[in-house]
Coordinates of C-alpha atoms in Angstrom, one line a residue:
M1 CA 100.5 93.5 104.5
T2 CA 98.2 95.1 102.1
S3 CA 96.9 98.3 100.8
A4 CA 93.2 99.3 101.3
D5 CA 92.7 100.1 97.6
S6 CA 90.8 97.2 96.0
S7 CA 91.7 98.5 92.6
T8 CA 95.3 97.4 93.1
P9 CA 96.8 94.0 94.1
S10 CA 96.3 94.6 97.8
S11 CA 96.6 90.9 98.8
S12 CA 100.1 90.5 97.4
A13 CA 102.1 92.3 100.1
P14 CA 102.7 95.2 97.8
T15 CA 105.5 97.7 97.4
S16 CA 105.4 100.8 95.2
A17 CA 106.9 100.9 91.8
G18 CA 106.9 104.7 92.0
T19 CA 109.2 107.2 93.6
S20 CA 111.1 106.3 96.8
S21 CA 108.7 107.4 99.5
R22 CA 109.5 104.3 101.5
T23 CA 113.3 104.1 100.9
T24 CA 114.2 104.7 104.5
A25 CA 112.1 101.8 105.6
R26 CA 114.0 99.5 103.3
N27 CA 117.5 100.7 103.9
A28 CA 119.0 99.9 107.3
S29 CA 121.4 102.8 106.9
G30 CA 118.5 105.3 106.2
A31 CA 120.4 106.5 103.2
T32 CA 118.4 108.2 100.4
P33 CA 119.3 107.2 96.8
A34 CA 121.4 109.7 94.9
R35 CA 118.7 110.0 92.2
P36 CA 115.0 109.2 92.2
R37 CA 113.9 106.3 90.1
D38 CA 111.6 106.5 87.1
P39 CA 108.4 104.6 87.7
A40 CA 107.9 103.8 84.0
R41 CA 111.4 102.3 83.8
T42 CA 110.7 100.2 87.0
L43 CA 107.5 98.8 85.4
A44 CA 109.2 98.2 82.1
M45 CA 111.9 96.3 84.0
L46 CA 109.4 94.1 85.9
W47 CA 107.3 93.3 82.8
G48 CA 110.2 93.0 80.4
V49 CA 109.0 95.7 78.0
G50 CA 110.5 98.8 76.5
D51 CA 114.2 99.9 76.4
R52 CA 115.5 99.4 80.0
A53 CA 118.9 100.6 79.2
T54 CA 119.2 104.2 78.0
R55 CA 123.0 104.2 78.1
G56 CA 125.9 102.0 78.9
P57 CA 126.9 98.6 77.5
R58 CA 124.5 96.1 76.1
P59 CA 123.2 93.8 78.8
S60 CA 125.1 90.6 79.1
R61 CA 122.6 88.9 81.5
T62 CA 118.9 88.3 81.1
A63 CA 116.4 89.9 83.4
A64 CA 115.6 86.4 84.8
E65 CA 119.2 85.8 85.6
V66 CA 119.5 89.1 87.4
A67 CA 116.2 88.4 89.3
D68 CA 117.3 84.9 90.3
A69 CA 120.7 86.1 91.5
A70 CA 119.1 88.9 93.5
L71 CA 116.6 86.5 95.1
A72 CA 119.3 84.2 96.1
L73 CA 121.2 87.1 97.8
A74 CA 118.1 88.2 99.7
D75 CA 117.4 84.6 100.9
A76 CA 121.0 84.2 102.0
H77 CA 121.7 87.7 103.5
G78 CA 118.3 89.5 104.0
L79 CA 117.6 92.9 102.6
D80 CA 120.5 94.5 104.4
G81 CA 122.8 92.1 102.4
L82 CA 121.1 92.8 99.1
S83 CA 123.3 95.4 97.4
M84 CA 124.3 96.5 93.9
R85 CA 127.9 95.4 94.7
R86 CA 127.0 91.9 95.9
L87 CA 124.7 91.4 93.0
A88 CA 127.4 92.5 90.5
Q89 CA 129.8 90.0 92.1
S90 CA 127.4 87.2 92.0
L91 CA 126.8 87.9 88.3
G92 CA 130.4 88.4 87.5
L93 CA 129.8 92.0 86.5
G94 CA 131.2 95.4 87.4
T95 CA 129.0 97.3 89.9
M96 CA 128.1 100.0 87.5
S97 CA 126.9 97.4 85.0
V98 CA 124.1 96.4 87.4
Y99 CA 122.5 99.8 86.7
T100 CA 121.8 98.6 83.2
Y101 CA 119.1 96.4 84.8
V102 CA 117.9 98.2 87.9
Q103 CA 118.0 101.9 88.9
N104 CA 118.7 101.7 92.6
K105 CA 118.1 99.6 95.7
D106 CA 114.4 100.2 95.6
D107 CA 114.2 98.7 92.1
L108 CA 116.3 95.8 93.3
V109 CA 113.9 95.1 96.2
D110 CA 110.8 95.3 93.9
L111 CA 112.5 92.8 91.6
V112 CA 113.1 90.2 94.3
V113 CA 109.7 90.7 95.8
D114 CA 108.0 90.1 92.4
R115 CA 110.3 87.1 91.7
A116 CA 109.3 85.5 95.0
Y117 CA 105.6 86.0 94.3
A118 CA 106.0 84.6 90.8
A119 CA 107.0 81.2 92.2
M120 CA 103.6 80.8 94.0
Y121 CA 100.9 78.4 92.7
R122 CA 103.2 77.1 90.0
A123 CA 102.3 73.5 90.3
S124 CA 98.6 74.0 89.5
H125 CA 98.5 77.5 88.1
E126 CA 95.6 78.2 90.5
V127 CA 94.9 78.2 94.2
P128 CA 94.3 74.5 95.0
G129 CA 91.0 73.3 96.5
A130 CA 87.7 71.9 95.4
T131 CA 85.6 74.4 97.4
W132 CA 86.1 78.1 98.2
Q133 CA 86.7 77.1 101.8
E134 CA 89.6 74.9 100.8
R135 CA 91.0 77.5 98.5
L136 CA 90.8 80.3 101.0
R137 CA 92.7 78.1 103.5
A138 CA 95.2 77.3 100.8
V139 CA 95.8 81.1 100.3
G140 CA 96.7 81.4 104.0
H141 CA 99.0 78.3 104.0
E142 CA 100.7 79.4 100.7
N143 CA 101.4 82.8 102.1
W144 CA 102.7 81.3 105.3
T145 CA 105.1 79.2 103.3
L146 CA 106.2 82.2 101.2
L147 CA 107.0 84.3 104.3
T148 CA 108.8 81.5 106.2
E149 CA 110.9 80.6 103.2
H150 CA 111.6 84.3 102.4
P151 CA 111.4 86.0 105.8
W152 CA 113.0 89.2 104.5
L153 CA 109.7 89.9 102.8
L154 CA 108.5 90.8 106.3
D155 CA 111.0 93.7 106.2
V156 CA 109.8 95.3 103.0
D157 CA 107.6 98.4 103.2
L158 CA 104.3 97.1 102.0
A159 CA 102.3 100.3 101.6
R160 CA 101.9 100.1 97.9
P161 CA 101.9 97.5 95.2
V162 CA 104.9 96.5 93.0
L163 CA 102.5 95.9 90.1
G164 CA 104.9 93.4 88.5
P165 CA 103.7 90.2 86.7
G166 CA 104.5 88.0 89.7
E167 CA 102.5 90.0 92.2
T168 CA 99.6 90.7 89.7
R169 CA 99.3 86.9 89.0
K170 CA 99.3 86.1 92.7
Y171 CA 96.6 88.7 93.4
D172 CA 94.5 87.4 90.5
L173 CA 94.7 83.8 91.5
E174 CA 94.0 84.6 95.2
L175 CA 90.9 86.6 94.3
G176 CA 89.7 83.5 92.3
A177 CA 89.8 81.5 95.5
L178 CA 86.4 83.1 96.3
D179 CA 84.8 82.4 93.0
G180 CA 81.3 81.0 93.5
T181 CA 80.6 82.8 96.8
G182 CA 78.6 85.6 95.2
L183 CA 80.5 88.2 97.3
D184 CA 81.1 91.6 95.7
D185 CA 84.5 92.6 94.5
V186 CA 85.4 94.8 97.5
T187 CA 84.5 92.1 100.0
V188 CA 86.5 89.5 98.0
D189 CA 89.5 91.8 98.1
A190 CA 89.1 92.5 101.8
T191 CA 88.7 88.8 102.6
V192 CA 91.9 87.8 100.7
T193 CA 93.7 90.7 102.4
L194 CA 92.6 89.5 105.8
V195 CA 93.8 86.0 105.2
V196 CA 97.2 87.2 103.8
S197 CA 97.5 89.5 106.8
T198 CA 96.8 86.6 109.2
A199 CA 99.6 84.6 107.6
A200 CA 101.9 87.5 107.8
S201 CA 101.2 88.1 111.5
A202 CA 101.8 84.5 112.3
A203 CA 105.0 84.4 110.2
R204 CA 106.3 87.6 111.9
R205 CA 105.8 86.2 115.4
Y206 CA 107.3 82.9 114.3
R207 CA 110.4 84.7 113.0
E208 CA 110.8 86.6 116.3
A209 CA 110.3 83.5 118.3
E210 CA 113.0 81.7 116.3
R211 CA 115.4 84.6 116.8
L212 CA 114.9 84.6 120.5
R213 CA 115.3 80.8 120.5
S214 CA 118.6 81.0 118.6
D215 CA 119.9 83.7 120.9
A216 CA 118.8 82.0 124.1
E217 CA 121.4 80.3 126.3
Q218 CA 119.2 77.2 126.6
P219 CA 116.3 75.6 124.8
D220 CA 112.7 76.4 125.9
D221 CA 112.1 72.9 127.3
A222 CA 115.3 73.1 129.3
W223 CA 114.3 76.6 130.7
W224 CA 110.9 75.4 131.8
T225 CA 112.3 72.3 133.4
E226 CA 115.1 74.2 135.2
N227 CA 112.6 76.7 136.6
E228 CA 109.8 74.4 137.3
D229 CA 110.0 74.6 141.1
V230 CA 110.0 78.4 141.3
L231 CA 107.2 78.5 138.7
V232 CA 105.1 76.2 140.8
A233 CA 105.8 78.3 143.9
I234 CA 104.8 81.5 142.0
G235 CA 101.6 79.7 140.8
E236 CA 100.6 78.9 144.4
L237 CA 101.1 82.5 145.5
S238 CA 99.6 84.2 142.5
P239 CA 95.9 85.4 142.8
Y240 CA 95.5 85.2 139.1
E241 CA 93.8 81.8 138.9
R242 CA 92.3 82.3 135.5
A243 CA 95.6 83.2 133.8
A244 CA 97.2 80.2 135.4
R245 CA 94.5 77.8 134.3
V246 CA 94.3 79.1 130.7
G247 CA 98.1 79.2 130.5
A248 CA 98.4 75.6 131.7
A249 CA 95.7 74.5 129.2
V250 CA 97.4 76.2 126.3
G251 CA 100.8 74.9 127.2
E252 CA 99.5 71.3 127.4
A253 CA 97.6 71.6 124.2
Q254 CA 100.4 73.1 122.2
A255 CA 103.4 71.7 124.0
A256 CA 104.5 75.4 124.2
A257 CA 103.4 78.7 125.6
W258 CA 102.7 79.8 122.0
S259 CA 102.4 78.2 118.6
A260 CA 102.6 80.1 115.3
T261 CA 100.8 77.3 113.4
T262 CA 98.0 77.3 115.9
D263 CA 97.6 81.0 115.5
L264 CA 97.6 80.6 111.8
E265 CA 95.0 77.9 111.7
F266 CA 92.8 79.6 114.3
G267 CA 92.9 82.9 112.3
I268 CA 92.1 81.3 109.0
D269 CA 89.3 79.2 110.4
R270 CA 87.7 82.4 111.8
V271 CA 87.9 84.1 108.4
V272 CA 86.4 81.1 106.7
A273 CA 83.6 81.0 109.3
G274 CA 82.9 84.7 108.8
V275 CA 82.8 84.4 105.0
A276 CA 80.5 81.4 105.3
A277 CA 78.1 83.4 107.5
M278 CA 78.1 86.2 104.8
V279 CA 77.4 83.8 102.0
D280 CA 74.6 82.1 104.0
A281 CA 73.1 85.5 104.8
R282 CA 73.2 86.5 101.2
A283 CA 71.5 83.3 100.2
D284 CA 68.7 83.8 102.8
V285 CA 68.1 87.4 101.5
Q286 CA 67.9 86.1 97.9
A287 CA 65.5 83.3 98.9
R288 CA 63.2 85.7 100.8
A289 CA 63.2 88.0 97.8
S290 CA 62.3 85.3 95.4
R291 CA 59.4 84.1 97.6
T292 CA 57.9 87.6 97.8
S293 CA 58.4 88.4 94.1

């Protein structure tokens, strides 16, 4: 979900505020916008600075109202259902009036992405947790919540950052989760990126599992019960004893063949353990250096 450049908000599931190099990934139709967007105008729109409207009528809606309406549409209909026409209808405007606020569909997507990020960590204005371990776990859990509440975020091309205030704040707070570890900036960025990516991977698999479940003719439990006899027979014939043993253990432990939350917790725990090992190793090196100095 992130970029590799630690000088930009890589942990915030970024999208570019520049030209439309990822337009086809965002638009199901594959259509290219009639005109390229101006990156400076996009950033001005996100941060609420400058003159966003160079022509046309004076805006009758605030940027916050437009962003909230667009976010509601994305949550209700996904990215495919997020359009200038629908946004105009929800705001009670003519379609062309929407271009007073956003330049094209890419601008609209950047707006809702940044709006979704802006709602994170609002209760405490920081990543919760008394220790860096607790805070790093909270980063994973908060991003899981974000992506399961707004699953369309998983469909956004995440190659570059939006660089809006919501994303920048999210990135800054998540970097702060590792304050006190003594890790260098690049390692801190990579660690947060890994935790966010872990949450995104689990959320993506969860969404696909939910889609399959909703499309299935019968619930998972009913399927396993109905096919129990044939599965037992296959198990007796199969030479793959290890797979059968592990599969049975996992099914019993998770009450399912796969659990998104188990994947999430396992992944976060491994990252925390790895960071703890780095922090301990750094402390050992410093202790040896102090003894020899």
